[in-house]
Amino acid sequence: MKKLYAALAVLALLCASASATEVLKASHSVAPSHPYHLGLVKYAELVTERTNGAVTIDIFHSAQLGNERDNIEGLQMGTLDICVTSTGPMGGFEPRFFMFDLPFLFRDREHVYKVLDGTVGQELLKKLSDVGIVGAAYWENGFRQVTNSKRPINSINDIKGLKLRTMENQVHIDAFRALGVDPTPMAWSEVFTALQQGVIDGQENPVPIIYVQKLIEAGQKYLAITNHVYSPSLFLISAITLERFDAKTRAVLVDTAKEVAFYERGLIKQMDEEQIGLLQKQGMVVTYPDQAEFKAACQPIYTKYEERFDKKLIDNIINTK
């Protein structure tokens, strides 16, 4: 009888342990070979290790749980726990995130990281708590480039008249209109098919997206390295999710996202450097147009938005050294 009670006690402990395990859902909208996914895999491993198995994470890629806006709304409702998203749809929740879509705002990655990891970037993340979301860290999407199916882009005249998919925010749309483009806002999950069917001529995204999403197979023959916008990505956690945990576990979930940001950013930089050559080997024609005329054409965008985003804040970003 004692042996039976002992066995039952062990079984009860095992059941309690199993029921205590929290399985979180993490979502992103791109392929599993992209750094978003690779970063989430590393994050999940570290969280499970640091919580001694009390928290595990299931990762859903390629917009399996909806597009980026769907994911953000899921965080607010508590139906999704974690997502990695571009800042594209975030302006609807905190308008100043649109500021990052001002063309040619950042000089290089060093400039980017000083802003995002400094006071300006961190204050923006904190503002997300007002809409039920915890902005844990800035990950990276990267400097955006233009692809199309019509012609190589060597000057501003070559981009004029192209019908390009843009992110779903007005700053982005206005910037491309200033360049003479016909901007077509569209959820990312719809883009590949739209390219295949000729609904749009092209799109713009960082090189790792262009490569891992195999846009060359959708007829994208030409790549222009324009670096017209740097796209941060955001590692977001539902405030409802975090409330379920004690302070120690909350710290693990947030701090690990900050730590893995450096790993994910490094992957983006490495892929940027490697994948341009790989795209050329696949037959994509790569050009490097002079940025000067593109910058000049986009200057009215700053005038239009400086009041909305606070001219002093924009100047602070531009002048960060």
XYZ file of C-alpha atoms in Angstrom:
321
model
C 0.000 0.000 0.000
C 2.853 2.378 0.837
C 4.370 1.678 -2.574
C 1.028 2.463 -4.197
C 0.754 5.786 -2.345
C 4.327 6.632 -3.299
C 3.635 5.861 -6.944
C 0.481 7.978 -6.879
C 2.381 10.847 -5.287
C 5.031 10.732 -8.018
C 2.313 10.614 -10.677
C 0.572 13.609 -9.120
C 3.810 15.579 -9.154
C 4.400 14.713 -12.798
C 0.879 15.768 -13.739
C 1.235 19.009 -11.819
C 4.530 19.667 -13.572
C 3.016 18.972 -16.967
C -0.001 21.177 -16.328
C 2.278 24.000 -15.164
C 3.973 24.194 -18.556
C 2.829 27.232 -20.525
C 2.917 26.910 -24.316
C 3.076 30.318 -25.979
C 2.316 31.082 -29.619
C 4.761 33.264 -31.569
C 4.008 34.474 -35.082
C 5.694 36.214 -38.002
C 4.855 36.701 -41.673
C 7.916 35.480 -43.586
C 9.661 32.240 -44.528
C 11.282 29.929 -41.946
C 14.720 30.604 -43.449
C 14.469 34.318 -42.597
C 16.226 35.768 -39.507
C 12.841 36.516 -37.900
C 12.250 32.786 -37.665
C 15.841 31.845 -36.832
C 15.833 34.469 -34.093
C 12.570 33.155 -32.675
C 13.965 29.617 -32.647
C 16.924 30.811 -30.579
C 14.628 32.842 -28.340
C 12.384 29.825 -27.725
C 15.358 27.636 -26.823
C 16.705 30.182 -24.336
C 13.313 30.850 -22.732
C 12.669 27.133 -22.229
C 16.144 26.702 -20.753
C 15.885 29.734 -18.464
C 12.440 28.778 -17.159
C 13.491 25.154 -16.620
C 10.897 24.002 -19.107
C 8.014 25.931 -17.548
C 7.549 27.952 -20.755
C 7.770 26.597 -24.282
C 7.053 28.432 -27.512
C 5.410 27.256 -30.720
C 6.466 29.330 -33.734
C 4.167 30.000 -36.695
C 5.766 31.386 -39.855
C 4.593 32.663 -43.265
C 1.502 34.435 -41.891
C -0.047 31.140 -40.766
C -1.813 33.071 -37.992
C -2.684 36.066 -40.152
C -0.880 39.121 -41.481
C 1.048 41.576 -39.319
C -1.973 43.699 -38.439
C -3.889 40.539 -37.488
C -1.000 39.535 -35.234
C -0.879 42.895 -33.490
C -4.609 42.810 -32.838
C -4.197 39.247 -31.545
C -1.677 40.506 -28.990
C -4.144 43.120 -27.807
C -6.899 40.541 -27.383
C -4.617 37.935 -25.803
C -5.278 35.366 -28.552
C -1.609 35.582 -29.597
C 1.332 35.800 -27.210
C 4.312 37.012 -29.254
C 4.975 38.389 -32.701
C 7.816 39.852 -34.710
C 6.538 42.501 -37.092
C 7.721 45.339 -39.268
C 6.854 48.837 -38.101
C 4.647 49.212 -41.202
C 1.298 48.611 -39.459
C 2.375 50.053 -36.099
C 1.587 53.667 -36.913
C -2.074 52.857 -36.451
C -1.311 52.124 -32.790
C 1.449 54.699 -32.124
C 1.690 57.259 -34.981
C 5.339 58.111 -34.392
C 6.380 54.670 -35.643
C 5.539 56.026 -39.113
C 8.513 58.343 -38.616
C 10.891 55.456 -39.336
C 9.485 55.317 -42.873
C 10.770 58.780 -43.710
C 13.082 58.207 -46.686
C 16.838 58.332 -46.100
C 16.411 59.053 -42.382
C 19.370 56.882 -41.337
C 22.932 56.981 -42.631
C 23.952 53.436 -41.720
C 23.384 50.664 -39.176
C 25.532 52.313 -36.501
C 23.285 55.367 -36.717
C 20.177 53.155 -36.546
C 21.232 51.284 -33.424
C 22.183 54.459 -31.547
C 18.673 55.794 -32.141
C 16.673 52.606 -31.556
C 18.611 51.464 -28.498
C 18.781 55.006 -27.153
C 16.209 57.304 -25.581
C 14.107 57.938 -28.709
C 13.619 54.295 -29.613
C 13.027 53.078 -26.079
C 10.427 55.751 -25.317
C 8.473 54.668 -28.392
C 8.504 51.053 -27.215
C 7.183 52.105 -23.810
C 4.245 53.898 -25.447
C 2.925 50.560 -26.719
C 1.847 49.708 -23.178
C -1.006 52.182 -23.754
C -2.517 49.752 -26.293
C -1.969 46.515 -24.360
C 1.339 45.530 -25.950
C 4.828 45.250 -24.474
C 7.534 46.380 -26.884
C 10.357 44.123 -25.760
C 13.036 44.946 -28.332
C 13.917 46.216 -31.775
C 14.900 43.416 -34.087
C 15.775 44.117 -37.713
C 14.210 43.918 -41.132
C 16.939 45.992 -42.758
C 17.583 48.602 -45.423
C 14.943 48.392 -48.127
C 15.682 47.911 -51.830
C 13.471 47.944 -54.940
C 12.746 45.027 -57.268
C 10.657 45.011 -60.430
C 9.877 43.010 -63.553
C 10.135 45.814 -66.125
C 13.587 47.400 -66.256
C 16.841 48.056 -64.371
C 16.798 51.175 -62.199
C 19.869 53.353 -62.723
C 18.263 56.744 -62.095
C 15.085 58.294 -60.764
C 13.654 58.325 -64.295
C 13.757 54.518 -64.374
C 11.560 54.131 -61.303
C 8.888 56.552 -62.533
C 5.642 54.916 -63.595
C 6.319 51.569 -61.922
C 3.451 50.082 -59.930
C 5.115 49.017 -56.690
C 3.670 47.358 -53.637
C 4.279 49.473 -50.570
C 3.657 48.985 -46.889
C 0.264 50.019 -45.613
C 1.167 53.435 -44.260
C 0.824 56.914 -45.670
C 4.430 58.063 -45.215
C 5.644 55.179 -47.328
C 2.999 55.832 -49.967
C 3.769 59.572 -50.134
C 7.511 58.945 -50.452
C 7.032 56.732 -53.482
C 4.582 59.156 -55.060
C 7.310 61.798 -54.745
C 9.535 59.503 -56.817
C 6.907 59.178 -59.541
C 5.896 55.652 -58.572
C 2.327 54.323 -58.555
C 2.297 52.998 -54.951
C -0.006 50.086 -54.196
C -0.412 49.292 -50.473
C -0.927 45.596 -49.907
C -0.567 43.038 -47.108
C 2.652 41.062 -47.504
C 0.796 37.753 -47.667
C -0.777 38.868 -50.974
C 2.370 40.120 -52.705
C 3.843 36.984 -54.312
C 0.609 36.161 -56.140
C 0.146 39.805 -57.187
C 3.654 39.795 -58.681
C 3.038 36.526 -60.503
C -0.215 37.793 -61.980
C 1.218 41.165 -62.999
C -1.133 43.095 -60.736
C 1.965 45.013 -59.600
C 5.333 45.525 -61.312
C 7.452 45.232 -58.225
C 7.925 45.769 -54.520
C 10.527 46.987 -52.055
C 12.038 45.121 -49.144
C 15.371 44.246 -47.565
C 17.542 41.757 -49.460
C 16.895 38.808 -47.079
C 13.148 39.079 -47.762
C 13.740 39.287 -51.515
C 15.949 36.204 -51.380
C 14.185 33.882 -48.944
C 10.740 34.642 -50.378
C 12.105 33.692 -53.838
C 10.725 36.776 -55.539
C 12.759 35.997 -58.646
C 10.320 33.124 -59.176
C 7.519 35.707 -59.259
C 9.163 37.494 -62.184
C 11.284 40.003 -60.269
C 14.252 40.375 -62.638
C 15.755 43.656 -61.448
C 17.095 44.711 -58.050
C 18.100 48.301 -57.269
C 20.165 48.875 -54.116
C 18.578 52.134 -52.992
C 18.711 51.892 -49.170
C 15.776 54.316 -49.255
C 14.362 53.293 -45.862
C 15.702 51.360 -42.899
C 13.015 49.052 -41.551
C 13.232 48.124 -37.885
C 11.189 45.191 -36.736
C 9.549 44.906 -33.361
C 9.509 42.019 -30.918
C 6.120 42.380 -29.243
C 4.517 40.501 -26.355
C 0.881 40.607 -25.299
C 0.438 42.420 -21.979
C -2.323 39.918 -21.199
C 0.177 37.084 -21.630
C 2.789 38.666 -19.376
C 0.245 39.193 -16.614
C -0.085 35.417 -16.278
C 3.511 35.088 -15.085
C 5.494 36.038 -12.021
C 8.068 38.833 -12.171
C 10.992 36.471 -12.763
C 9.384 34.805 -15.776
C 8.257 38.152 -17.199
C 11.848 39.343 -17.014
C 13.050 36.227 -18.858
C 10.528 36.754 -21.663
C 11.419 40.426 -22.136
C 15.169 40.360 -21.484
C 15.767 37.353 -23.725
C 14.121 39.221 -26.614
C 16.574 42.093 -26.084
C 19.510 39.694 -25.990
C 18.519 37.766 -29.119
C 18.065 41.063 -30.998
C 21.842 41.235 -31.462
C 21.893 37.718 -32.917
C 19.001 38.433 -35.311
C 20.502 41.752 -36.443
C 23.781 39.998 -37.150
C 22.014 37.445 -39.331
C 20.337 40.206 -41.352
C 23.662 41.974 -41.939
C 25.358 38.725 -42.960
C 22.548 37.812 -45.349
C 22.566 41.312 -46.845
C 26.204 40.869 -47.752
C 25.894 37.318 -49.081
C 22.543 37.252 -50.819
C 23.051 40.037 -53.352
C 25.660 37.805 -54.984
C 23.373 34.784 -54.754
C 20.563 36.713 -56.436
C 22.927 37.708 -59.245
C 23.857 34.063 -59.743
C 20.150 33.278 -60.068
C 19.920 35.814 -62.895
C 18.726 38.951 -61.126
C 20.213 42.167 -62.535
C 21.558 44.361 -59.703
C 22.086 48.118 -60.018
C 23.356 50.798 -57.621
C 21.638 54.097 -58.506
C 23.007 57.343 -57.069
C 20.982 58.236 -53.968
C 21.331 62.007 -54.390
C 18.454 62.559 -56.830
C 16.208 60.184 -54.868
C 16.925 62.091 -51.653
C 16.257 65.438 -53.307
C 12.895 64.267 -54.659
C 11.866 63.062 -51.191
C 12.659 66.245 -49.250
C 9.053 67.559 -49.428
C 8.006 64.508 -47.404
C 9.924 65.898 -44.412
C 8.156 69.241 -44.728
C 4.773 67.523 -44.881
C 5.329 65.374 -41.789
C 7.640 67.431 -39.569
C 4.762 68.885 -37.553
C 3.012 65.542 -37.096
C 6.152 63.761 -35.908
C 7.797 66.739 -34.155
C 10.535 68.439 -36.168
C 12.829 68.540 -33.128
C 12.543 64.770 -32.753
C 13.317 64.202 -36.438
C 16.285 66.582 -36.252
C 17.461 64.776 -33.116
C 17.457 61.485 -35.026
C 19.196 62.926 -38.083
C 21.894 64.581 -35.954
C 22.590 61.545 -33.748
C 26.281 60.654 -34.085
